[in-house]
Amino acid sequence: MMASLAPPSNPSRNLVTNPRTKAPFQIAKTHPISDLLLPFRSIHTQLKLSTGTTSEKRLTTAQAVSERVEEGTTMAQGGENVKLLGAWASPFVIRTRIALNLKGVDYEFLEEVFGVKSELLLESNPVYKKIPVLIHDGKPVCESMIIVQYIDEVWATKAPAILPADPYDRALHRFWAYYVDDKLFPSVSAISRAQTEEAKAEAMEQVFAGLKLLEEAFQKCSKGKGFFGGDTIGYVDIALGCILAWLKATENMTGIKFFDEAKTPLLAQWVERFCANDAVRGVMPETDKMVEFAKMLQAKFKAAASAK
Amino acid sequence: MGEELKLFGVWGSPFSRRVELALRLKGIPYDYMEEDLSNKSPSLLKYNPIHKKIPVLLHGGKPVVESLVILEYIEETWEGNHAILPKDPYERAMARFWARFLDDKCMPAMWMSCWTEGDAQQNFMKESKENLSILEGELKGKKFFGGNAIGLVDIAALFIAHWAGVLQEVAGISLVNEEKHPILFKWIEEFISSDIVVECLPARERLLAFFQAKKETMLATKAPAQ
């Protein structure tokens, strides 16, 4: 079953401006996915998964969160034509959804499906051709953590603040987000890509070393509170937390325990707290769905590797 | 802001020069510590234990690392003079996007173009030229990437304005040239005509000699053809 959104009754609501020609163009009913997860960038396969439940969940979460927002404030924040191009399984997309949910921003989720990149995606992100892309009043913003900062700045009057106020704390958060992207996530990918037990063990060591550093970072950033962002979910929580469904699936499939109470007690508790949060629950994929997805990708990866 | 401000850098690094440029544009005085990367100082290892790299900005004893993180820190801490980021959130997102594009795509491809050979080099050169054309598209109609004044993206693109020319010469290839990238070429001229920028750049001859020596070492250590 392909994910699709029924076209709204007013078709003009669905028009997005082509950023180059400024002409409006129609969004297709169904949207092929491009890259999903960092580890499996090279795989392009038709993926038929039921994602309808996730879309409905998204609406429920966003609606529930936006109910807490004063009426009229949302509209006052500039147009409020917010669309997100993404895919349910992508941790990078999950980051942006968490940020939108935190701010109580209503948005239209345009699900890309594995295989062919949609025209909208190619037009909105011609440089990288990747999801997520946030399209706000027709203008596209790309790269997940840049989108998160954008959301934080546009909806700055809406609590919570995603980045802290103090410039030094902001620098710390940005540093750790870069660390997650440049060091930690590639180590996680390396586990899945490892062809030998030795390679796998080495990749795992790197991940554990990274998590140990993040445990120290948590101590420093949280200042005794429940999140890297303090009392509420912040920039680093989002940067790191998006991968948790993937990690849980990996734990399920391999028996590896990433978040050991003995080794990284603060992070172990943070994981549960983060996943239970209102802004996260509806967009964090269920473990069994991720396992199914991961197994499919692994099979494809193996087939591709042995075909060479 | 009477607190101590120290920058750990390397004379030839475009990354530490970026930070110097931002500080100078804002008129912020700082102490500079030249690092020897073959013999890293205890201070560097103390202030950047994870990456052990320059630049490191030490402000009131607290270290900030990663050049783009440092640039944003400088912007937020010394808001008054010479803003390097626009006020509008969308424009800020664009600036951040292009700065990352420079670091993740442009610079690696250009760097690799200069140090590889054969098919690999051809591929990197092709990628570089495409990236430069993309950048040109972003620059069209503007004096600088930042508009009328030097901004974050211009600072991040310092490598293209100065190092690229030197490396091209050492490698004997052409990446940025006036014919193929007229707009970018004009930007380079405009950019390096600024006194503040010129003060921040390492002497061309010194950079040339450094990379030529590096190339000779590389060629000398290559196994002779069978």
Short mmCIF file of C-alpha atoms in Angstrom, two decimals:
data_model
loop_
_atom_site.label_atom_id
_atom_site.label_comp_id
_atom_site.label_asym_id
_atom_site.label_seq_id
_atom_site.Cartn_x
_atom_site.Cartn_y
_atom_site.Cartn_z
CA MET A 1 0.00 0.00 0.00
CA MET A 2 1.57 3.24 -1.11
CA ALA A 3 1.34 6.27 1.11
CA SER A 4 -0.88 8.91 -0.36
CA LEU A 5 -2.61 12.00 0.77
CA ALA A 6 -6.07 12.66 -0.61
CA PRO A 7 -5.99 15.93 -2.54
CA PRO A 8 -7.63 18.72 -0.56
CA SER A 9 -10.96 20.05 -1.74
CA ASN A 10 -9.37 23.35 -2.63
CA PRO A 11 -6.61 22.48 -5.14
CA SER A 12 -4.96 25.90 -4.88
CA ARG A 13 -4.05 25.08 -1.28
CA ASN A 14 -1.82 22.39 -2.65
CA LEU A 15 0.11 24.64 -4.99
CA VAL A 16 3.75 25.24 -4.26
CA THR A 17 5.85 27.78 -6.09
CA ASN A 18 8.76 26.52 -8.11
CA PRO A 19 11.67 28.25 -6.39
CA ARG A 20 13.44 28.93 -9.67
CA THR A 21 10.69 29.98 -12.05
CA LYS A 22 8.32 31.25 -9.33
CA ALA A 23 5.53 29.48 -11.22
CA PRO A 24 3.19 27.33 -9.18
CA PHE A 25 3.19 23.63 -9.76
CA GLN A 26 0.92 20.86 -8.65
CA ILE A 27 2.07 18.39 -6.06
CA ALA A 28 1.61 14.82 -7.24
CA LYS A 29 -0.70 12.58 -5.27
CA THR A 30 1.95 10.01 -4.42
CA HIS A 31 5.59 10.73 -3.88
CA PRO A 32 8.44 8.32 -4.49
CA ILE A 33 11.02 8.17 -1.73
CA SER A 34 14.60 8.99 -2.37
CA ASP A 35 17.28 8.32 0.22
CA LEU A 36 15.98 7.13 3.51
CA LEU A 37 18.59 6.23 6.00
CA LEU A 38 22.19 7.29 6.07
CA PRO A 39 23.46 3.68 6.10
CA PHE A 40 21.60 2.76 2.95
CA ARG A 41 22.07 5.68 0.66
CA SER A 42 22.92 3.50 -2.30
CA ILE A 43 19.77 1.42 -2.19
CA HIS A 44 16.82 2.37 -4.32
CA THR A 45 14.07 -0.14 -4.16
CA GLN A 46 10.33 -0.12 -4.41
CA LEU A 47 9.16 -0.32 -0.86
CA LYS A 48 5.59 -1.10 -0.17
CA LEU A 49 4.88 -0.42 3.44
CA SER A 50 1.81 0.67 5.16
CA THR A 51 2.48 4.19 6.28
CA GLY A 52 -1.09 5.30 6.59
CA THR A 53 -1.07 4.77 10.34
CA THR A 54 1.96 6.98 10.75
CA SER A 55 0.38 9.83 8.80
CA GLU A 56 -2.74 9.65 10.93
CA LYS A 57 -0.62 9.57 14.05
CA ARG A 58 1.23 12.64 12.86
CA LEU A 59 -2.01 14.56 12.51
CA THR A 60 -3.11 13.52 15.95
CA THR A 61 0.16 14.55 17.55
CA ALA A 62 0.39 17.87 15.74
CA GLN A 63 -3.23 18.63 16.48
CA ALA A 64 -2.83 17.70 20.12
CA VAL A 65 0.22 19.93 20.45
CA SER A 66 -1.26 22.83 18.51
CA GLU A 67 -4.36 22.75 20.70
CA ARG A 68 -2.16 24.05 23.46
CA VAL A 69 -1.24 27.07 21.30
CA GLU A 70 -3.30 30.23 21.57
CA GLU A 71 -5.66 30.62 18.70
CA GLY A 72 -4.36 33.08 16.16
CA THR A 73 -0.70 32.91 17.20
CA THR A 74 0.01 30.25 14.62
CA MET A 75 -1.43 32.33 11.82
CA ALA A 76 0.51 35.36 13.03
CA GLN A 77 3.82 33.56 12.47
CA GLY A 78 3.85 34.25 8.75
CA GLY A 79 1.46 32.44 6.44
CA GLU A 80 1.58 29.01 7.98
CA ASN A 81 1.68 27.19 4.69
CA VAL A 82 4.08 24.56 5.98
CA LYS A 83 4.88 21.39 4.11
CA LEU A 84 7.47 18.77 4.88
CA LEU A 85 8.85 16.42 2.27
CA GLY A 86 9.97 13.25 3.95
CA ALA A 87 9.69 9.57 4.73
CA TRP A 88 8.51 7.83 7.89
CA ALA A 89 11.71 5.88 8.47
CA SER A 90 14.29 8.61 7.93
CA PRO A 91 15.91 9.84 11.15
CA PHE A 92 16.71 13.15 9.45
CA VAL A 93 13.05 13.67 8.64
CA ILE A 94 12.11 12.64 12.19
CA ARG A 95 14.32 15.45 13.49
CA THR A 96 12.33 18.08 11.65
CA ARG A 97 8.98 16.57 12.67
CA ILE A 98 9.97 16.62 16.33
CA ALA A 99 10.92 20.30 15.99
CA LEU A 100 7.61 21.16 14.31
CA ASN A 101 5.71 19.23 16.97
CA LEU A 102 7.59 20.96 19.80
CA LYS A 103 6.52 24.31 18.41
CA GLY A 104 2.98 23.14 17.74
CA VAL A 105 3.23 23.97 14.06
CA ASP A 106 0.61 22.45 11.82
CA TYR A 107 2.12 21.03 8.64
CA GLU A 108 1.36 18.87 5.68
CA PHE A 109 3.51 15.77 5.48
CA LEU A 110 4.30 14.76 1.93
CA GLU A 111 5.57 11.20 2.02
CA GLU A 112 8.17 10.24 -0.53
CA VAL A 113 8.20 6.57 -1.47
CA PHE A 114 11.31 4.53 -2.17
CA GLY A 115 12.42 4.48 -5.76
CA VAL A 116 12.01 7.65 -7.75
CA LYS A 117 12.57 11.15 -6.41
CA SER A 118 9.51 13.32 -6.85
CA GLU A 119 9.54 16.38 -9.06
CA LEU A 120 8.87 18.50 -6.01
CA LEU A 121 11.91 17.08 -4.22
CA LEU A 122 14.19 17.63 -7.20
CA GLU A 123 12.96 21.19 -7.61
CA SER A 124 13.13 22.02 -3.91
CA ASN A 125 16.51 20.50 -3.23
CA PRO A 126 18.42 20.55 -6.51
CA VAL A 127 21.81 20.48 -4.78
CA TYR A 128 21.41 17.31 -2.69
CA LYS A 129 18.07 15.90 -3.93
CA LYS A 130 17.41 14.57 -0.43
CA ILE A 131 14.76 14.62 2.25
CA PRO A 132 13.84 16.30 4.51
CA VAL A 133 12.86 19.51 2.80
CA LEU A 134 10.72 22.02 4.65
CA ILE A 135 8.67 24.21 2.33
CA HIS A 136 7.40 27.28 4.15
CA ASP A 137 5.21 29.64 2.14
CA GLY A 138 6.66 28.13 -1.00
CA LYS A 139 10.29 28.56 0.05
CA PRO A 140 12.36 25.41 0.59
CA VAL A 141 14.79 24.87 3.47
CA CYS A 142 17.13 21.87 3.29
CA GLU A 143 19.44 19.92 5.62
CA SER A 144 17.81 18.62 8.79
CA MET A 145 19.64 20.58 11.50
CA ILE A 146 19.45 23.78 9.43
CA ILE A 147 15.70 23.18 9.19
CA VAL A 148 15.55 22.67 12.97
CA GLN A 149 17.31 25.99 13.56
CA TYR A 150 15.00 27.66 11.06
CA ILE A 151 11.94 26.30 12.88
CA ASP A 152 13.39 27.54 16.18
CA GLU A 153 13.91 31.04 14.74
CA VAL A 154 10.65 31.44 12.83
CA TRP A 155 8.56 30.26 15.77
CA ALA A 156 10.84 31.87 18.35
CA THR A 157 7.94 33.13 20.43
CA LYS A 158 6.65 29.59 20.91
CA ALA A 159 8.10 27.64 23.79
CA PRO A 160 10.18 25.65 24.12
CA ALA A 161 13.32 27.20 22.69
CA ILE A 162 15.20 24.47 20.87
CA LEU A 163 18.60 26.14 21.11
CA PRO A 164 19.51 27.70 24.47
CA ALA A 165 19.81 31.47 24.87
CA ASP A 166 23.46 31.74 25.92
CA PRO A 167 25.93 31.89 22.98
CA TYR A 168 28.39 29.49 24.64
CA ASP A 169 25.67 26.92 25.35
CA ARG A 170 24.49 27.31 21.75
CA ALA A 171 28.04 26.62 20.56
CA LEU A 172 28.12 23.46 22.70
CA HIS A 173 24.84 22.24 21.26
CA ARG A 174 25.97 22.94 17.71
CA PHE A 175 29.27 21.16 18.38
CA TRP A 176 27.55 18.02 19.64
CA ALA A 177 25.06 18.01 16.78
CA TYR A 178 28.00 18.12 14.35
CA TYR A 179 29.64 15.32 16.34
CA VAL A 180 26.52 13.15 16.01
CA ASP A 181 26.36 13.76 12.25
CA ASP A 182 30.07 13.60 11.42
CA LYS A 183 31.24 10.90 13.83
CA LEU A 184 28.51 8.95 15.59
CA PHE A 185 26.07 8.25 12.76
CA PRO A 186 28.80 7.07 10.35
CA SER A 187 29.93 4.61 13.08
CA VAL A 188 26.35 3.36 13.40
CA SER A 189 26.18 2.88 9.62
CA ALA A 190 29.46 1.02 9.69
CA ILE A 191 27.90 -1.64 11.93
CA SER A 192 25.22 -2.40 9.35
CA ARG A 193 27.68 -2.29 6.48
CA ALA A 194 30.30 -4.52 8.16
CA GLN A 195 30.98 -7.63 6.15
CA THR A 196 33.10 -9.40 8.79
CA GLU A 197 32.75 -9.94 12.52
CA GLU A 198 35.99 -7.99 13.11
CA ALA A 199 34.74 -5.00 11.15
CA LYS A 200 31.46 -5.17 13.03
CA ALA A 201 33.22 -5.31 16.41
CA GLU A 202 35.39 -2.35 15.51
CA ALA A 203 32.39 -0.30 14.40
CA MET A 204 30.58 -1.16 17.62
CA GLU A 205 33.58 -0.04 19.70
CA GLN A 206 33.48 3.32 17.95
CA VAL A 207 29.78 3.69 18.65
CA PHE A 208 30.25 2.84 22.33
CA ALA A 209 33.15 5.30 22.58
CA GLY A 210 30.95 7.97 21.01
CA LEU A 211 28.07 7.24 23.38
CA LYS A 212 30.44 7.53 26.33
CA LEU A 213 31.41 11.02 25.13
CA LEU A 214 27.75 11.88 24.73
CA GLU A 215 27.08 10.70 28.28
CA GLU A 216 29.61 13.32 29.45
CA ALA A 217 28.05 15.87 27.11
CA PHE A 218 24.64 15.12 28.61
CA GLN A 219 25.98 15.79 32.08
CA LYS A 220 27.38 19.13 30.93
CA CYS A 221 24.44 20.29 28.80
CA SER A 222 21.50 19.07 30.88
CA LYS A 223 22.67 20.76 34.08
CA GLY A 224 20.93 18.09 36.11
CA LYS A 225 17.70 18.15 34.11
CA GLY A 226 16.11 15.52 31.90
CA PHE A 227 17.27 16.51 28.42
CA PHE A 228 20.37 17.90 26.72
CA GLY A 229 18.18 20.98 26.37
CA GLY A 230 17.47 21.05 30.13
CA ASP A 231 13.81 20.83 31.12
CA THR A 232 12.67 20.47 27.54
CA ILE A 233 13.87 18.76 24.37
CA GLY A 234 16.63 20.75 22.72
CA TYR A 235 18.92 20.79 19.74
CA VAL A 236 21.17 17.88 20.71
CA ASP A 237 18.23 15.78 21.91
CA ILE A 238 16.76 16.12 18.43
CA ALA A 239 20.07 15.51 16.66
CA LEU A 240 20.73 12.30 18.58
CA GLY A 241 17.25 11.10 19.47
CA CYS A 242 16.11 10.70 15.88
CA ILE A 243 18.20 7.54 15.49
CA LEU A 244 16.70 5.74 18.48
CA ALA A 245 14.14 3.72 16.52
CA TRP A 246 16.93 2.51 14.27
CA LEU A 247 19.12 1.65 17.25
CA LYS A 248 16.27 -0.21 18.97
CA ALA A 249 15.71 -2.22 15.81
CA THR A 250 19.44 -3.01 15.67
CA GLU A 251 19.38 -4.08 19.33
CA ASN A 252 16.44 -6.32 18.54
CA MET A 253 18.19 -7.95 15.61
CA THR A 254 21.72 -8.28 17.00
CA GLY A 255 21.38 -8.48 20.77
CA ILE A 256 23.74 -5.48 21.11
CA LYS A 257 22.71 -3.20 23.92
CA PHE A 258 23.59 0.38 23.01
CA PHE A 259 22.33 2.12 26.11
CA ASP A 260 23.58 0.18 29.11
CA GLU A 261 22.43 1.45 32.51
CA ALA A 262 25.84 0.50 33.86
CA LYS A 263 27.93 2.23 31.17
CA THR A 264 25.82 5.26 30.25
CA PRO A 265 23.17 5.60 32.96
CA LEU A 266 22.12 9.16 32.10
CA LEU A 267 21.64 8.35 28.43
CA ALA A 268 19.81 5.10 29.22
CA GLN A 269 17.23 7.07 31.18
CA TRP A 270 17.15 9.84 28.60
CA VAL A 271 16.25 7.34 25.87
CA GLU A 272 13.03 6.32 27.60
CA ARG A 273 12.17 9.88 28.55
CA PHE A 274 12.77 11.13 25.01
CA CYS A 275 10.74 8.41 23.28
CA ALA A 276 7.83 8.95 25.66
CA ASN A 277 7.66 12.68 24.96
CA ASP A 278 4.54 14.01 23.23
CA ALA A 279 6.51 15.66 20.45
CA VAL A 280 8.34 12.42 19.68
CA ARG A 281 5.88 9.57 20.22
CA GLY A 282 3.84 9.98 17.07
CA VAL A 283 6.80 10.29 14.72
CA MET A 284 9.18 7.71 16.20
CA PRO A 285 8.60 4.51 14.21
CA GLU A 286 7.66 1.38 16.13
CA THR A 287 10.50 -1.06 16.65
CA ASP A 288 8.89 -3.98 14.80
CA LYS A 289 8.27 -1.78 11.76
CA MET A 290 11.89 -0.63 11.80
CA VAL A 291 13.08 -4.24 12.12
CA GLU A 292 11.01 -5.22 9.09
CA PHE A 293 12.41 -2.27 7.19
CA ALA A 294 16.00 -2.92 8.29
CA LYS A 295 15.80 -6.57 7.27
CA MET A 296 14.57 -5.59 3.84
CA LEU A 297 17.40 -3.09 3.42
CA GLN A 298 20.01 -5.55 4.68
CA ALA A 299 18.85 -8.15 2.18
CA LYS A 300 19.04 -5.63 -0.65
CA PHE A 301 22.46 -4.44 0.50
CA LYS A 302 23.79 -7.99 0.63
CA ALA A 303 22.40 -8.73 -2.81
CA ALA A 304 23.97 -5.55 -4.20
CA ALA A 305 27.32 -6.32 -2.54
CA SER A 306 27.48 -9.90 -3.84
CA ALA A 307 26.44 -8.80 -7.32
CA LYS A 308 29.66 -6.76 -7.62
CA MET B 1 33.95 42.26 26.86
CA GLY B 2 37.20 42.36 28.81
CA GLU B 3 37.64 38.61 28.85
CA GLU B 4 40.68 36.92 27.41
CA LEU B 5 40.29 35.93 23.76
CA LYS B 6 42.76 33.52 22.22
CA LEU B 7 42.78 31.78 18.88
CA PHE B 8 44.77 28.60 18.27
CA GLY B 9 45.46 28.29 14.56
CA VAL B 10 47.87 27.43 11.80
CA TRP B 11 49.19 30.05 9.38
CA GLY B 12 48.23 28.10 6.27
CA SER B 13 44.80 26.87 7.37
CA PRO B 14 41.74 28.39 5.68
CA PHE B 15 39.72 27.29 8.71
CA SER B 16 41.66 29.30 11.27
CA ARG B 17 41.92 32.22 8.83
CA ARG B 18 38.11 32.23 8.62
CA VAL B 19 37.91 32.88 12.33
CA GLU B 20 40.54 35.62 12.11
CA LEU B 21 38.60 37.31 9.35
CA ALA B 22 35.38 37.32 11.38
CA LEU B 23 37.17 38.74 14.43
CA ARG B 24 38.87 41.43 12.36
CA LEU B 25 35.68 42.41 10.53
CA LYS B 26 34.09 42.94 13.92
CA GLY B 27 37.13 44.77 15.23
CA ILE B 28 37.67 42.35 18.10
CA PRO B 29 41.22 42.11 19.44
CA TYR B 30 42.58 38.63 20.13
CA ASP B 31 45.77 36.78 20.93
CA TYR B 32 46.98 34.30 18.36
CA MET B 33 48.77 31.04 19.11
CA GLU B 34 50.43 29.31 16.17
CA GLU B 35 50.18 25.53 16.46
CA ASP B 36 52.58 22.97 15.07
CA LEU B 37 50.28 20.17 13.96
CA SER B 38 53.14 17.67 14.00
CA ASN B 39 53.66 18.52 17.65
CA LYS B 40 50.33 19.62 19.11
CA SER B 41 50.51 21.76 22.20
CA PRO B 42 49.13 20.52 25.54
CA SER B 43 46.71 23.45 25.38
CA LEU B 44 45.26 22.33 22.06
CA LEU B 45 44.83 18.78 23.34
CA LYS B 46 43.22 20.12 26.49
CA TYR B 47 40.78 22.45 24.74
CA ASN B 48 39.88 20.16 21.85
CA PRO B 49 40.34 16.64 23.24
CA ILE B 50 37.86 15.02 20.86
CA HIS B 51 39.08 16.27 17.49
CA LYS B 52 42.52 17.66 18.46
CA LYS B 53 42.22 20.19 15.64
CA ILE B 54 42.51 23.89 15.02
CA PRO B 55 40.94 26.37 15.06
CA VAL B 56 40.06 26.64 18.74
CA LEU B 57 38.72 29.90 20.10
CA LEU B 58 39.28 30.34 23.81
CA HIS B 59 37.01 32.97 25.34
CA GLY B 60 37.34 33.63 29.04
CA GLY B 61 38.94 30.20 29.39
CA LYS B 62 36.09 28.39 27.60
CA PRO B 63 36.89 26.69 24.29
CA VAL B 64 34.77 26.81 21.15
CA VAL B 65 35.73 24.43 18.34
CA GLU B 66 34.69 23.74 14.72
CA SER B 67 35.13 26.79 12.51
CA LEU B 68 31.47 27.25 11.52
CA VAL B 69 30.41 26.86 15.17
CA ILE B 70 33.04 29.47 16.11
CA LEU B 71 31.77 31.87 13.43
CA GLU B 72 28.21 31.67 14.77
CA TYR B 73 29.52 32.08 18.33
CA ILE B 74 31.42 35.22 17.31
CA GLU B 75 28.32 36.59 15.59
CA GLU B 76 26.13 35.98 18.63
CA THR B 77 28.62 37.23 21.19
CA TRP B 78 29.65 40.43 19.40
CA GLU B 79 26.38 41.42 17.79
CA GLY B 80 27.08 45.10 17.23
CA ASN B 81 29.68 45.44 14.50
CA HIS B 82 29.51 43.99 11.02
CA ALA B 83 26.78 41.36 11.15
CA ILE B 84 27.87 38.27 9.26
CA LEU B 85 24.44 36.65 9.30
CA PRO B 86 21.24 38.30 8.06
CA LYS B 87 18.29 38.88 10.41
CA ASP B 88 15.66 37.04 8.37
CA PRO B 89 15.38 33.34 9.36
CA TYR B 90 15.08 32.17 5.76
CA GLU B 91 18.16 34.11 4.67
CA ARG B 92 20.01 32.72 7.70
CA ALA B 93 19.03 29.18 6.75
CA MET B 94 20.33 29.81 3.23
CA ALA B 95 23.63 31.19 4.55
CA ARG B 96 24.08 28.14 6.79
CA PHE B 97 23.20 25.86 3.88
CA TRP B 98 25.81 27.38 1.59
CA ALA B 99 28.47 27.40 4.30
CA ARG B 100 27.91 23.67 4.82
CA PHE B 101 27.87 23.11 1.05
CA LEU B 102 31.31 24.70 0.90
CA ASP B 103 32.65 22.49 3.68
CA ASP B 104 30.96 19.22 2.73
CA LYS B 105 31.12 19.38 -1.07
CA CYS B 106 33.16 22.20 -2.57
CA MET B 107 36.32 22.13 -0.57
CA PRO B 108 36.82 18.36 -0.42
CA ALA B 109 36.31 17.99 -4.18
CA MET B 110 38.63 20.89 -4.98
CA TRP B 111 41.26 19.62 -2.55
CA MET B 112 41.11 16.09 -3.96
CA SER B 113 41.30 17.43 -7.52
CA CYS B 114 44.71 18.78 -6.68
CA TRP B 115 46.13 15.67 -5.05
CA THR B 116 44.86 12.84 -7.25
CA GLU B 117 45.62 11.71 -10.77
CA GLY B 118 43.99 10.00 -13.72
CA ASP B 119 40.31 9.07 -13.62
CA ALA B 120 39.96 9.95 -9.94
CA GLN B 121 41.23 13.43 -10.64
CA GLN B 122 38.94 13.84 -13.62
CA ASN B 123 35.94 12.91 -11.49
CA PHE B 124 36.90 15.31 -8.70
CA MET B 125 37.51 18.09 -11.21
CA LYS B 126 34.13 17.51 -12.83
CA GLU B 127 32.46 17.60 -9.42
CA SER B 128 34.37 20.76 -8.46
CA LYS B 129 33.35 22.57 -11.60
CA GLU B 130 29.70 21.65 -11.05
CA ASN B 131 29.90 22.87 -7.45
CA LEU B 132 31.48 26.13 -8.55
CA SER B 133 28.71 26.68 -11.09
CA ILE B 134 26.15 26.09 -8.36
CA LEU B 135 27.90 28.69 -6.22
CA GLU B 136 27.87 31.12 -9.10
CA GLY B 137 24.13 30.72 -9.32
CA GLU B 138 23.87 31.74 -5.70
CA LEU B 139 26.11 34.77 -6.22
CA LYS B 140 24.31 36.22 -9.24
CA GLY B 141 23.48 39.90 -8.94
CA LYS B 142 25.23 40.29 -5.61
CA LYS B 143 28.54 41.83 -4.72
CA PHE B 144 29.13 39.23 -2.01
CA PHE B 145 27.30 36.07 -0.95
CA GLY B 146 26.27 38.17 2.04
CA GLY B 147 24.81 40.89 -0.20
CA ASN B 148 26.52 44.28 -0.04
CA ALA B 149 28.81 43.28 2.79
CA ILE B 150 30.97 40.25 3.52
CA GLY B 151 28.94 37.57 5.30
CA LEU B 152 29.22 34.04 6.65
CA VAL B 153 29.30 32.39 3.26
CA ASP B 154 31.99 34.74 1.94
CA ILE B 155 34.09 34.01 5.01
CA ALA B 156 33.53 30.28 4.58
CA ALA B 157 34.50 30.58 0.90
CA LEU B 158 37.89 32.11 1.74
CA PHE B 159 39.48 28.90 0.48
CA ILE B 160 38.20 29.54 -3.02
CA ALA B 161 39.38 33.14 -3.01
CA HIS B 162 42.98 32.33 -2.13
CA TRP B 163 43.97 28.70 -1.60
CA ALA B 164 42.29 27.35 -4.75
CA GLY B 165 44.47 29.49 -7.02
CA VAL B 166 47.65 28.30 -5.32
CA LEU B 167 46.65 24.64 -5.37
CA GLN B 168 45.63 24.82 -9.03
CA GLU B 169 49.08 26.12 -9.86
CA VAL B 170 50.81 23.37 -7.88
CA ALA B 171 48.65 20.67 -9.45
CA GLY B 172 48.85 22.17 -12.93
CA ILE B 173 45.08 22.16 -13.37
CA SER B 174 42.38 24.75 -13.81
CA LEU B 175 39.39 24.77 -11.50
CA VAL B 176 38.35 28.38 -11.07
CA ASN B 177 38.96 30.42 -14.18
CA GLU B 178 37.59 33.69 -15.47
CA GLU B 179 36.12 32.20 -18.63
CA LYS B 180 34.13 29.40 -16.97
CA HIS B 181 33.20 31.20 -13.75
CA PRO B 182 33.11 34.93 -14.53
CA ILE B 183 30.81 35.82 -11.63
CA LEU B 184 32.89 33.90 -9.10
CA PHE B 185 36.04 35.45 -10.53
CA LYS B 186 34.60 38.91 -10.04
CA TRP B 187 33.66 37.98 -6.47
CA ILE B 188 37.23 36.86 -5.78
CA GLU B 189 38.55 40.18 -7.06
CA GLU B 190 36.08 42.14 -4.94
CA PHE B 191 36.74 40.00 -1.89
CA ILE B 192 40.51 40.19 -1.90
CA SER B 193 40.46 43.90 -2.65
CA SER B 194 39.29 44.44 0.92
CA ASP B 195 42.18 45.45 3.20
CA ILE B 196 40.81 43.48 6.11
CA VAL B 197 40.66 40.32 4.02
CA VAL B 198 44.17 40.80 2.67
CA GLU B 199 45.51 41.13 6.22
CA CYS B 200 44.01 37.73 6.97
CA LEU B 201 45.49 35.84 4.09
CA PRO B 202 48.74 33.90 4.29
CA ALA B 203 51.38 35.15 1.85
CA ARG B 204 50.81 33.51 -1.51
CA GLU B 205 54.47 32.73 -2.07
CA ARG B 206 54.75 31.00 1.29
CA LEU B 207 51.62 28.95 0.60
CA LEU B 208 52.87 28.06 -2.87
CA ALA B 209 56.23 26.92 -1.54
CA PHE B 210 54.53 24.88 1.17
CA PHE B 211 52.26 23.00 -1.22
CA GLN B 212 54.98 22.53 -3.79
CA ALA B 213 57.15 20.92 -1.13
CA LYS B 214 54.25 18.73 -0.09
CA LYS B 215 53.75 17.64 -3.69
CA GLU B 216 57.41 16.81 -4.10
CA THR B 217 57.32 14.69 -0.94
CA MET B 218 54.25 12.90 -2.24
CA LEU B 219 55.88 12.15 -5.60
CA ALA B 220 59.12 11.03 -3.94
CA THR B 221 57.34 8.52 -1.70
CA LYS B 222 55.39 6.98 -4.55
CA ALA B 223 56.60 3.51 -5.59
CA PRO B 224 58.40 3.61 -8.95
CA ALA B 225 56.46 2.18 -11.89
CA GLN B 226 57.02 -1.57 -12.38
#
